[in-house]
Coordinates of C-alpha atoms in Angstrom, one line a residue:
Chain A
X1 CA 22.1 26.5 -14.1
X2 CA 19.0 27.6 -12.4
X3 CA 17.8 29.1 -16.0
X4 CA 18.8 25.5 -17.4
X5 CA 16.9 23.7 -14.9
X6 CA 13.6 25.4 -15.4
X7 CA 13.6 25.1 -19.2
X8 CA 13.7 20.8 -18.7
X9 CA 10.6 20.5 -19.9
X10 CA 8.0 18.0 -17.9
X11 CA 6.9 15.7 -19.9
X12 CA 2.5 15.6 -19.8
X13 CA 3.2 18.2 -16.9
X14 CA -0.5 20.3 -17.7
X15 CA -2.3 17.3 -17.0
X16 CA -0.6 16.4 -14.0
X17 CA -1.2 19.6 -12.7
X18 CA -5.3 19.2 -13.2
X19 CA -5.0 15.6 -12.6
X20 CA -3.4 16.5 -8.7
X21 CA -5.4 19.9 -8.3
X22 CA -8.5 17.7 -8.4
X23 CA -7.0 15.6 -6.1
X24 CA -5.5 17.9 -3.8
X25 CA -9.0 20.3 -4.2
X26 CA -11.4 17.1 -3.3
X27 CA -8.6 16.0 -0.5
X28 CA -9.3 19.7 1.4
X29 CA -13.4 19.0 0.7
X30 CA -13.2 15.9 2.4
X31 CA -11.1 17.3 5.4
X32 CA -14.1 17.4 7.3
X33 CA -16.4 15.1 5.8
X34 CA -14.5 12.6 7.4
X35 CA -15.7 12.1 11.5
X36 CA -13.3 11.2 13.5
X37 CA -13.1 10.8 17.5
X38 CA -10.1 11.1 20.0
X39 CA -8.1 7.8 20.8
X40 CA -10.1 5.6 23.0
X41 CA -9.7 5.3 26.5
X42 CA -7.8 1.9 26.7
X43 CA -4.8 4.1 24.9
X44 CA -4.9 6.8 28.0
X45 CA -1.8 5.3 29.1
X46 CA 0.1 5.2 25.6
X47 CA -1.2 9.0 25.6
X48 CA -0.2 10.1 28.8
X49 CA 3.5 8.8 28.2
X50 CA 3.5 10.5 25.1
X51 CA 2.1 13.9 26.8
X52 CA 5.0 13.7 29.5
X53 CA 7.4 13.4 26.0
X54 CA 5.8 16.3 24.4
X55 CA 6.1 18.4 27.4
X56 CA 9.7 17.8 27.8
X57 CA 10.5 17.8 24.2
X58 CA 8.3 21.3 23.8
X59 CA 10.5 22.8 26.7
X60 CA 14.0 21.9 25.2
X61 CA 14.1 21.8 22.1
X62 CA 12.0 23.2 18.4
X63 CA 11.1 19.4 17.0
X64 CA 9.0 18.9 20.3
X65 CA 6.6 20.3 18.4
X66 CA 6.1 17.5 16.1
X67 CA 5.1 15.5 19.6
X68 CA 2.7 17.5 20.4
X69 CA 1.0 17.3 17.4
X70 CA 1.0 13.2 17.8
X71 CA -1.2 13.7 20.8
X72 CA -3.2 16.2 19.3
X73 CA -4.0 12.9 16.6
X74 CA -7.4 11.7 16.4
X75 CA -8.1 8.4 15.8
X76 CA -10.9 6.1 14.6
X77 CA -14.8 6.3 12.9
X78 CA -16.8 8.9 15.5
X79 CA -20.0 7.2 14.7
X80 CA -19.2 3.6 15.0
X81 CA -21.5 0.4 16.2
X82 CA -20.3 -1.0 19.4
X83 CA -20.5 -4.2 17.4
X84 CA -21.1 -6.4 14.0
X85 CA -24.4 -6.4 13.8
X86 CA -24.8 -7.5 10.0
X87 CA -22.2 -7.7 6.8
X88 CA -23.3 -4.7 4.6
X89 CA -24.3 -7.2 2.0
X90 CA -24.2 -11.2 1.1
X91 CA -21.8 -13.4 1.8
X92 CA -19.6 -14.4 4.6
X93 CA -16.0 -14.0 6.6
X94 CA -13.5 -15.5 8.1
X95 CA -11.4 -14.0 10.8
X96 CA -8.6 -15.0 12.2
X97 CA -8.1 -13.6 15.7
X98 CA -5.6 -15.0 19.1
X99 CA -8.6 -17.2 20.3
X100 CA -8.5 -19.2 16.6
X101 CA -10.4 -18.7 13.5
X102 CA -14.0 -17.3 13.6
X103 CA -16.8 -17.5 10.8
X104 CA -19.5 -14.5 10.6
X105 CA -22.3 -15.2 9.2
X106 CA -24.2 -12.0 6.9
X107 CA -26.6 -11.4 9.8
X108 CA -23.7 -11.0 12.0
X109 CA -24.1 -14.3 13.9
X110 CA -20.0 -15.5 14.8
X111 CA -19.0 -19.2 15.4
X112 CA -15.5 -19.7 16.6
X113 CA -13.0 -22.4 15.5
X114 CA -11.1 -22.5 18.5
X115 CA -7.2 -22.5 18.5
X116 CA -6.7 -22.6 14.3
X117 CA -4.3 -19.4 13.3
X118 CA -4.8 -19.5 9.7
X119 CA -7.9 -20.4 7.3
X120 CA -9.4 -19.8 3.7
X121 CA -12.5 -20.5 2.3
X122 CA -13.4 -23.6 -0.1
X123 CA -14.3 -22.6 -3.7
X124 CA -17.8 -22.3 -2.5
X125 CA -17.8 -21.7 0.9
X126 CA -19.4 -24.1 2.3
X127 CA -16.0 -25.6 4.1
X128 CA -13.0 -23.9 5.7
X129 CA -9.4 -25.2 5.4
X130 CA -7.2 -23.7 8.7
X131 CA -3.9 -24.5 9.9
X132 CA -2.7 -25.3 13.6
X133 CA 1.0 -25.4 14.2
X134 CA 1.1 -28.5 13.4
X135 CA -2.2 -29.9 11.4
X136 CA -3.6 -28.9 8.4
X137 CA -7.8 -29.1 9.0
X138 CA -10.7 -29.1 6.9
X139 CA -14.1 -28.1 8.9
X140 CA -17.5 -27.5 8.0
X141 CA -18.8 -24.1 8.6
X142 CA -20.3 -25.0 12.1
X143 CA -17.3 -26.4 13.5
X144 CA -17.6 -30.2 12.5
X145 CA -13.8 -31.1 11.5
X146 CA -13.9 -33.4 8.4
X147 CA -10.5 -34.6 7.8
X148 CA -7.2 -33.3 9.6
X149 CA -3.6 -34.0 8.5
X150 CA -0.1 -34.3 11.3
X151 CA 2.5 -31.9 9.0
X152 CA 4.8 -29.6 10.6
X153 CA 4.4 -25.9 10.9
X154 CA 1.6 -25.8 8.3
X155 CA 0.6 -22.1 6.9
X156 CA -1.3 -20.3 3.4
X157 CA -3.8 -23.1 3.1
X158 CA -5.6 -22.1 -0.5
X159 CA -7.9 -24.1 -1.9
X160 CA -9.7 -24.3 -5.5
X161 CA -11.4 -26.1 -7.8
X162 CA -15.3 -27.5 -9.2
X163 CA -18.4 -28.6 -7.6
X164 CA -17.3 -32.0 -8.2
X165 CA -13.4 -32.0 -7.5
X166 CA -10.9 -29.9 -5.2
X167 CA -7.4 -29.1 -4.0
X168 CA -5.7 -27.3 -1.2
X169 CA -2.1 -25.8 -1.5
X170 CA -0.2 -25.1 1.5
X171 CA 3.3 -24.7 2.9
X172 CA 4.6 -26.8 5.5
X173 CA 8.7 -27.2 6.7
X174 CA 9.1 -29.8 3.1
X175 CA 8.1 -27.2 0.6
X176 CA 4.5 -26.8 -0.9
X177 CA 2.7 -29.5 -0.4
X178 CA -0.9 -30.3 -2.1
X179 CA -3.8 -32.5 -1.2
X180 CA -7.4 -33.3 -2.6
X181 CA -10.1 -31.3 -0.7
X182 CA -11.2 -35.2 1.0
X183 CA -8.2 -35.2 2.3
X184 CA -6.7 -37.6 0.3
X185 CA -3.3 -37.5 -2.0
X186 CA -1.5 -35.7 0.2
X187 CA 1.9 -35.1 -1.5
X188 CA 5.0 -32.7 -2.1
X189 CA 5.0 -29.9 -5.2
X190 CA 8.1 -28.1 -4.5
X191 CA 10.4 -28.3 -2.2
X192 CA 10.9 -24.6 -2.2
X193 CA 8.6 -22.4 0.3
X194 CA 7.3 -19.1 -1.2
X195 CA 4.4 -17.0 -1.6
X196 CA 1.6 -19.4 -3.6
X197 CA -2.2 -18.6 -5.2
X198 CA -4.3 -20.6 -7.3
X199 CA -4.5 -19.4 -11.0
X200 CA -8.1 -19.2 -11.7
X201 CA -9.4 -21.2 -14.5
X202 CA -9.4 -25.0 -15.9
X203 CA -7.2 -27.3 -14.6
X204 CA -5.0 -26.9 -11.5
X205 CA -2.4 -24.7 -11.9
X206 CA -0.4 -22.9 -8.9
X207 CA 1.3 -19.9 -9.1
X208 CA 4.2 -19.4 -7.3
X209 CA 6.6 -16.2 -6.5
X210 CA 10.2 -17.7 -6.7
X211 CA 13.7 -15.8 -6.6
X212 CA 12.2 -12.7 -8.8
X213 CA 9.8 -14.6 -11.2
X214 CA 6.1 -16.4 -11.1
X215 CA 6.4 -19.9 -11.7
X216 CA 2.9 -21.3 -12.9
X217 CA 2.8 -25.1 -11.9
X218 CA 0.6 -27.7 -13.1
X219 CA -0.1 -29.4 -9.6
X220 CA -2.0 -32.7 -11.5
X221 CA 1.6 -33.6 -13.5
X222 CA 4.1 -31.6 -11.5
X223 CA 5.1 -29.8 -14.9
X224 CA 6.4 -26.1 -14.5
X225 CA 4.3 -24.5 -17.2
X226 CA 5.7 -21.3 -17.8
X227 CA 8.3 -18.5 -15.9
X228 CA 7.5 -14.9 -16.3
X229 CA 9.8 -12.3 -14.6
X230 CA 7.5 -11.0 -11.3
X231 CA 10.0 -7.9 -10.1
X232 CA 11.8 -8.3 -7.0
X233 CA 11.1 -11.9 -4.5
X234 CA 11.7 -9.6 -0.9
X235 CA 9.1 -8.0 1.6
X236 CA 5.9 -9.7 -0.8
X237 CA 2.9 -8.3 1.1
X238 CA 0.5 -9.7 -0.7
X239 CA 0.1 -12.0 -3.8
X240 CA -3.3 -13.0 -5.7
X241 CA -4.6 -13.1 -9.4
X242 CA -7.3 -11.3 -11.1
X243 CA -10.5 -13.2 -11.1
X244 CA -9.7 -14.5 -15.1
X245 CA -6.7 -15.6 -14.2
X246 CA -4.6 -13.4 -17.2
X247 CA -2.9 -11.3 -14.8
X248 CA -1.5 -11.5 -11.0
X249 CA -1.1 -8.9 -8.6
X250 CA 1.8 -8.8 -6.7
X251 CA 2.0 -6.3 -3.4
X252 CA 5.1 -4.9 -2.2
X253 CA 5.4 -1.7 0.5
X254 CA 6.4 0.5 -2.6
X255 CA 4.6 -1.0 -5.2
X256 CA 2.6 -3.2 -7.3
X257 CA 3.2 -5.0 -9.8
X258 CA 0.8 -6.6 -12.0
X259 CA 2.3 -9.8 -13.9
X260 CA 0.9 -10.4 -17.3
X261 CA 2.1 -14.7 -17.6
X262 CA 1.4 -15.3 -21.0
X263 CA 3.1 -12.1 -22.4
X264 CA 6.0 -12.8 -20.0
X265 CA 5.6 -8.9 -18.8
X266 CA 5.3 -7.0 -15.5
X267 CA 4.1 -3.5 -15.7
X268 CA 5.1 -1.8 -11.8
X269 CA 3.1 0.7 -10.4
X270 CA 4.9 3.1 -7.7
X271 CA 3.8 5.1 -5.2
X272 CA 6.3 7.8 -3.8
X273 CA 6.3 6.6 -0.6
X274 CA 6.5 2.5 0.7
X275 CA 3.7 3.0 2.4
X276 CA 1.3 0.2 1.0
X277 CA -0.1 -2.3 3.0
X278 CA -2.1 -4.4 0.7
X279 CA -4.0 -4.2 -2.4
X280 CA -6.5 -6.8 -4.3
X281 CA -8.2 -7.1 -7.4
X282 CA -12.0 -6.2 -7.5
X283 CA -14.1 -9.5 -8.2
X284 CA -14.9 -8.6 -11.5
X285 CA -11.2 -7.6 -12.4
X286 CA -11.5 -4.2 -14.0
X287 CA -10.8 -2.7 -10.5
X288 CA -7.5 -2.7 -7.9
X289 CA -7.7 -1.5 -4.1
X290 CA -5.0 -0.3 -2.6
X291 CA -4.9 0.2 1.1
X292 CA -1.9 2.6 1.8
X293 CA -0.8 3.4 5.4
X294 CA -3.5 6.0 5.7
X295 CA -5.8 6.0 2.9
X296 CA -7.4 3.8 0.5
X297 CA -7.7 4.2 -3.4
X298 CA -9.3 2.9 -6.1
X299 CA -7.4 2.5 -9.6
X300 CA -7.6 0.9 -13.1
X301 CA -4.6 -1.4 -13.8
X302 CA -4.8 0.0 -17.3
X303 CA -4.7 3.5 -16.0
X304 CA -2.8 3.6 -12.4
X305 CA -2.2 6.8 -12.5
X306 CA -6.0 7.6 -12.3
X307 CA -6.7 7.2 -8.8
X308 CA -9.6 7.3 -6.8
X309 CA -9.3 7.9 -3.2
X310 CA -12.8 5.8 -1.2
X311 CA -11.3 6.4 2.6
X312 CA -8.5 8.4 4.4
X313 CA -7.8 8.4 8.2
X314 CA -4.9 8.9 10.5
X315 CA -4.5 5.3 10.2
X316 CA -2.1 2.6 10.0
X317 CA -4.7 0.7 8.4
X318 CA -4.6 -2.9 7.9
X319 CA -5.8 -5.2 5.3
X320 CA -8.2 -5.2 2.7
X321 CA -11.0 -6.9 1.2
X322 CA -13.8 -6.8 -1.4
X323 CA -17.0 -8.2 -0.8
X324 CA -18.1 -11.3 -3.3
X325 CA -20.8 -8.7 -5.1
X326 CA -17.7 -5.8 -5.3
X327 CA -20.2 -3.3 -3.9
X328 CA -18.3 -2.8 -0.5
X329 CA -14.6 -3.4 0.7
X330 CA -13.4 -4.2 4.4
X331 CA -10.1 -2.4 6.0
X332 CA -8.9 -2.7 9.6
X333 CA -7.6 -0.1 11.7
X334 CA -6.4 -1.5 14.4
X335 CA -5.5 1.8 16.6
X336 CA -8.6 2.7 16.6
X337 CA -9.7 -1.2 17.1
X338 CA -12.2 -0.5 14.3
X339 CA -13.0 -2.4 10.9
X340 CA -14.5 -0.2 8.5
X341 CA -16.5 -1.3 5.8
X342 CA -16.1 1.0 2.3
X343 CA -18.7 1.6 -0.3
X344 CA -16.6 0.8 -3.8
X345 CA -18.1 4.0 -5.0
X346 CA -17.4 6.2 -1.9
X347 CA -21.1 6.5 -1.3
X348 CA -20.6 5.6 2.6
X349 CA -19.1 4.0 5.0
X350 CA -20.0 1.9 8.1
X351 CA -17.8 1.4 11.0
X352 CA -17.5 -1.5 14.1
X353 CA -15.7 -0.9 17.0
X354 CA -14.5 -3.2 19.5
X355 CA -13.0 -5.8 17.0
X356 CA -10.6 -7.4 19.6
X357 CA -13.2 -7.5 22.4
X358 CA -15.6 -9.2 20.1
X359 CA -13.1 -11.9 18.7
X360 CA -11.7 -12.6 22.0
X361 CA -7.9 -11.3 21.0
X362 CA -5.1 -9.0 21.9
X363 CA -3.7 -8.4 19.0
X364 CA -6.3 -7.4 16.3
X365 CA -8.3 -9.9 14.6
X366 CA -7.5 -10.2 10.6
X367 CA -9.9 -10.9 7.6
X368 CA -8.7 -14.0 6.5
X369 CA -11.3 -13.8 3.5
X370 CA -15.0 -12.2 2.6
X371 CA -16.5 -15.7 0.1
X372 CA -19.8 -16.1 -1.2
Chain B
X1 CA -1.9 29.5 4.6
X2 CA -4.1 31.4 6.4
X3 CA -7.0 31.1 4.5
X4 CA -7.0 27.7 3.7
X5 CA -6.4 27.0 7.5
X6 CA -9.6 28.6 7.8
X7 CA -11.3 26.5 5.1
X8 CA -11.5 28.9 2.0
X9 CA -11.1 26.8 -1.1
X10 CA -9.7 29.6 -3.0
X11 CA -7.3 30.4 -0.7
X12 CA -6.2 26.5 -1.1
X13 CA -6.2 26.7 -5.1
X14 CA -4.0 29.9 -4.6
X15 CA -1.9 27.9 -2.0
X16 CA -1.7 25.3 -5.1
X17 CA -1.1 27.4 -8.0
X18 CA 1.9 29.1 -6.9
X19 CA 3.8 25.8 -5.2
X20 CA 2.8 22.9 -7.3
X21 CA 5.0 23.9 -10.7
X22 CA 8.5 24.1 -8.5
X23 CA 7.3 20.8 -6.5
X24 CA 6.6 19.0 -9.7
X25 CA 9.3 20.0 -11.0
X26 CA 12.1 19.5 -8.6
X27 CA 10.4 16.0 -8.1
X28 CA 11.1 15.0 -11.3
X29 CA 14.8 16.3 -11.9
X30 CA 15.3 13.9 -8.7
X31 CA 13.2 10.9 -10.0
X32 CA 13.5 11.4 -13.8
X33 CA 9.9 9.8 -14.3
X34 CA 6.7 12.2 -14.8
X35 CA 4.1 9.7 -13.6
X36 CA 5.7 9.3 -10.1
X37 CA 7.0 13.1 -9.9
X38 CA 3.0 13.6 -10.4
X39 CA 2.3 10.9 -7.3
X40 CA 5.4 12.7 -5.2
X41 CA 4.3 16.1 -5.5
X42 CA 0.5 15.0 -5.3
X43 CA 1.4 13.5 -2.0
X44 CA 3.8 16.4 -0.7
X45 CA 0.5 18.6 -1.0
X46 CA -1.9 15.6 0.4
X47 CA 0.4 15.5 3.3
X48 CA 0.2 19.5 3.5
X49 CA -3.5 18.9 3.8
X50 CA -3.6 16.3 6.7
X51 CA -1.3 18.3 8.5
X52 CA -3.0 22.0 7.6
X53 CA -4.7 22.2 11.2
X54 CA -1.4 22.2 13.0
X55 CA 1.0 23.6 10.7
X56 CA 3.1 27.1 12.1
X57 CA 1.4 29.6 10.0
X58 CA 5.0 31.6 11.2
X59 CA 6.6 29.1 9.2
X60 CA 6.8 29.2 5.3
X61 CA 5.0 26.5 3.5
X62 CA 7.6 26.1 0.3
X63 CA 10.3 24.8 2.3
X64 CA 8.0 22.7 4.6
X65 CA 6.8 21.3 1.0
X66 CA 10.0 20.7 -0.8
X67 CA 11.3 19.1 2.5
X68 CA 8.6 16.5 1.9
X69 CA 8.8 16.4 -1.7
X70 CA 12.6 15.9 -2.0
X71 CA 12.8 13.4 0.7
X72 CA 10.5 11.4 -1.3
X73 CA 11.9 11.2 -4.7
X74 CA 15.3 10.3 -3.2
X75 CA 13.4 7.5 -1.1
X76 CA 11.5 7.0 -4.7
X77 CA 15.2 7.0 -7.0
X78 CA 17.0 5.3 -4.5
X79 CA 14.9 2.0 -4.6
X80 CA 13.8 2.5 -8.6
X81 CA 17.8 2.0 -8.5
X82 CA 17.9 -0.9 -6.2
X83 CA 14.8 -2.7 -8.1
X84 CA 16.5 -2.0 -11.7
X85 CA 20.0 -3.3 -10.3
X86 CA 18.0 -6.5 -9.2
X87 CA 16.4 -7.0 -11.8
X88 CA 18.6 -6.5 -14.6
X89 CA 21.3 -9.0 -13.0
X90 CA 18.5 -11.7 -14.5
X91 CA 17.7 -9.9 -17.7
X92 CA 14.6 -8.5 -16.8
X93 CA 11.1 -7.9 -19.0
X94 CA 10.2 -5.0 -16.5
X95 CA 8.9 -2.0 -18.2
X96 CA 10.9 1.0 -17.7
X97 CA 8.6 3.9 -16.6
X98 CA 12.0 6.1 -16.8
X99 CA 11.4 9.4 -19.5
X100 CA 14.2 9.5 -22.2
X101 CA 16.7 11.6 -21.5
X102 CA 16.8 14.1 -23.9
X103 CA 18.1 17.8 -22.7
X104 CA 21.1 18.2 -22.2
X105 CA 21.4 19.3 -18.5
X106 CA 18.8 16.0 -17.6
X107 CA 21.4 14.3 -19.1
X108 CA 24.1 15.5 -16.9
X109 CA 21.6 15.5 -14.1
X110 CA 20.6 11.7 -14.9
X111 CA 24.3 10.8 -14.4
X112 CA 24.4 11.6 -10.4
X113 CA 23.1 9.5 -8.1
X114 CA 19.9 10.8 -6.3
X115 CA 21.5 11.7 -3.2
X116 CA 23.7 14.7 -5.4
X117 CA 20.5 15.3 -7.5
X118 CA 18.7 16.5 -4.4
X119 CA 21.5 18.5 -3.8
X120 CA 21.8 20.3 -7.4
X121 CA 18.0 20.8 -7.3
X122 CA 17.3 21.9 -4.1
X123 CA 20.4 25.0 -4.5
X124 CA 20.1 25.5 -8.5
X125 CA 16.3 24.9 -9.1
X126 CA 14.8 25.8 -5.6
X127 CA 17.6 28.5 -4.2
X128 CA 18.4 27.3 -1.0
X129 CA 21.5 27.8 0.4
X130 CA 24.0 25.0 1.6
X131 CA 22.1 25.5 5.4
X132 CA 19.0 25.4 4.4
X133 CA 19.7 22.4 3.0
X134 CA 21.6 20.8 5.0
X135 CA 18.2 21.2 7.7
X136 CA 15.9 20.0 4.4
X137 CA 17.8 17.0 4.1
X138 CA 18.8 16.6 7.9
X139 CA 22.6 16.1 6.8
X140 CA 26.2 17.8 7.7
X141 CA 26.4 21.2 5.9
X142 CA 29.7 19.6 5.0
X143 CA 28.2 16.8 3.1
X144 CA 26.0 18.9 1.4
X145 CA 28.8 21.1 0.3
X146 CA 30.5 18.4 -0.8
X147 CA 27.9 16.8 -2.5
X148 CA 27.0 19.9 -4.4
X149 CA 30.5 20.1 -5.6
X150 CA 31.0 16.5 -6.5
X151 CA 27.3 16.9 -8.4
X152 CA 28.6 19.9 -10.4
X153 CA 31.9 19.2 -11.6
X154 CA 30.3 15.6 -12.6
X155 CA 28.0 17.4 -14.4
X156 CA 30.3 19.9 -15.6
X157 CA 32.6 16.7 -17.2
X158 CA 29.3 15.5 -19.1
X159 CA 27.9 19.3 -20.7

């Protein structure tokens, strides 16, 4: 049996074995290239439970061990600002934090929209669709509200469209719902709820993950334009198209899968352990990030087996996105109350600490979206 | 291990050489796909290397490996199983990354569900005995001795 088992032969197995040596050998360079700093003081008490539990657990019994090496865990960016000083380049955010939704400016300058949970960006940037509870809200960038709609237990505002003409999706307790960016036309889609994005391109056309497949739904006419099988509907972490609007990119913990609508195809690409926490194309589409639970790679969608891993930490990490120019992408790490901002090309990184301090919240503050 | 605690590179490449063929390998008799038996086995070693600082240099590091390795591609065949059974209720267009079978022990192997693939592996391929394994896969020596036997006479009925 043994002799039986070691004949199978593996298929491509000497290029798997240079591809992951180069991995594994610029993994070990980086081992220390990598500054990190023990967990910050506001965790003391989490640590000094857990010390108690390793002490005990080291005294009776072998897997204490793996206990003590939780505390010995360090956490976080060593060399990071006390605060967002500047974006590393153009363009703006939008956080979403307990105190409502803030806009930072590039120079670092932050204006809160108090008590919204939810927002995204218009197709320019110069307006901000959020969601209360209850109200669906379109705002300038300085606060000024321009038009608010009464709908119950609004959420995943997205809006698209021209200079000249607009539309927001979004799901409230009827279904999706859509309505002109004045404010105007407000009226059901589908009475289904489920994870929706705008396919880029003419016309306005709204993709939607339904029961296993991604519907594509002209939201002018109401006509169901095509169906193309999307893998499995559960645990959807994430769901967005490439910036031509030929393939979306659908994120579960375990893997991706990239949806090809006009071919009616979905190619998956695993990962060996459901550990993925979000992943987005790159603004000019040739590019996927993928934020694991402890590291973040770069890959081709053509080629996801080539991958190019930008950051790794102790993590969780949380979230990720690109800037508008592609040069830099943003992650959150909320142990360490850090975001850290990722050169594409692995060239540096630059890390703020104090996120939840600085957007007044208790729970940590999430990039709702890095526009123009 | 000792070497590459200390940071020497070579001492890491030797560390590589002589455990990534077996990890590879058993990784794929579990998942029966090269591409993510690559990413398992990459990421058994990737873990290694997060972990090197505080790893027992009394222990060994195969079976600290394979522990992470085999636990993986069942995870990994266990929900390529549950996605294909999904998907296929609705005459799916999903592209199947799985190799074609072609030997005839992959074959037999390729009939078990992951859980008994482990199993077979981990004794035939990797030499542990029914103990070891039982601790490598945190289960009843019982149902590992079962396992094994249900494995092998399944196996046995298909060669």
């Amino acid at each position: 049996m043994r002799r039986d088992l070691e004949r199978v032969e593996v298929p491509d197995a000497e290029a798997a074995r240079e591809r992951a040596h180069g991995v594994v050998v610029a993994a070990y360079g980086e081992r220390e290239a990598i500054p990190v700093r023990r967990r910050p003081l506001r965790l003391a008490a989490v640590c000094a439970v857990l010390a108690v539990a390793a002490v005990v657990g080291a005294a009776f019994s072998p897997p204490g061990e793996a206990v003590v090496d939780r505390i010995r865990e360090v956490i976080g960016v060593e060399r990071a600002q006390p605060a967002l000083f500047r974006l590393p380049t153009d363009g703006r955010l939008l956080v979403a934090s307990d105190s409502g939704v803030w806009v930072v400016e590039q120079d670092g300058k932050k204006r809160l929209l108090p008590g919204y949970r939810e927002a995204s960006w218009s197709p320019f940037g110069r307006f901000v669709v959020a969601t209360k509870a209850n109200e669906l809200a379109a705002l300038e960038r300085d606060g000024d509200v321009r038009w608010t709609l009464a709908r119950g237990n609004v959420r995943s505002p997205r809006w698209t469209g021209s200079e000249s003409d607009t539309r927001i999706a979004y799901l409230d307790r009827s279904g999706i719902r859509i309505v002109a960016g004045d404010g105007t036309g407000d009226r059901g889609l589908s009475p289904e709820v489920a994870p929706i994005a705008w396919r880029p391109g003419a016309g306005y056309v709204l993709g939607q993950l339904q029961a296993s497949e991604l519907r594509l739904q002209d939201a002018t006419t109401g006509r169901v334009i095509s169906r193309a099988r999307a893998g499995l509907a559960t645990e959807v972490l994430g769901f967005s198209w490439a910036p031509n609007g030929e393939r979306a990119l659908v994120v579960h913990p375990w893997e991706l899968t990239v949806v090809d609508p006009e071919r009616n195809t979905s190619r998956p690409i695993s990962f060996a352990a459901a550990d993925v926490v979000g992943a987005a194309f790159s603004p000019t589409g040739t590019t996927i990030a993928v934020l694991r639970a402890n590291e973040l790679v770069l890959l081709d969608p053509a080629h996801p087996r080539v991958r190019t891993r930008v950051f790794a930490g102790e993590g969780p990490f949380q979230s990720v996105a690109w800037s508008p120019d592609g040069r830099w992408l943003l992650i959150g790490w909320p142990a360490a109350d850090q975001w850290v901002f990722v050169r594409a090309d692995g060239g540096s990184i630059r890390a703020v600490g104090n996120v939840s301090e600085q957007f007044r919240s208790r729970t940590f503050p999430r990039s709702d979206g890095w526009c123009c | 291990m000792r070497g590459a605690q200390r940071g020497s590179a070579s001492d890491l490449e030797a560390l590589f050489e002589a455990h990534w063929p077996r990890a590879h390998r058993a990784a794929y008799l579990v998942v029966h796909d090269a591409a993510l038996a690559e990413d398992i086995a990459q990421e058994g070693f990737l873990a290694a290397i997060r972990s090197l600082d505080r790893f027992d240099r009394g222990r060994p590091f195969g079976p600290w490996l394979h522990r992470i390795v085999v636990n993986r591609a069942i995870d990994a065949a266990r929900a390529r199983n549950l996605r294909r059974e999904a998907e296929l209720t609705d005459g799916s267009a999903v592209e199947d990354a799985r190799e074609p079978v072609d030997s005839s022990v992959l074959a037999a192997l390729a009939g078990l569900p992951p859980e008994q693939r482990a199993v077979v592996v981990l004794r035939h391929l990797l030499g542990y005995t029914p103990g070891e394994i039982a601790r490598t896969l945190d289960l009843p020596r019982g149902t590992v001795n079962s396992r094994l036997r249900r494995g092998l006479d399944a196996m046995r009925e298909t060669l």
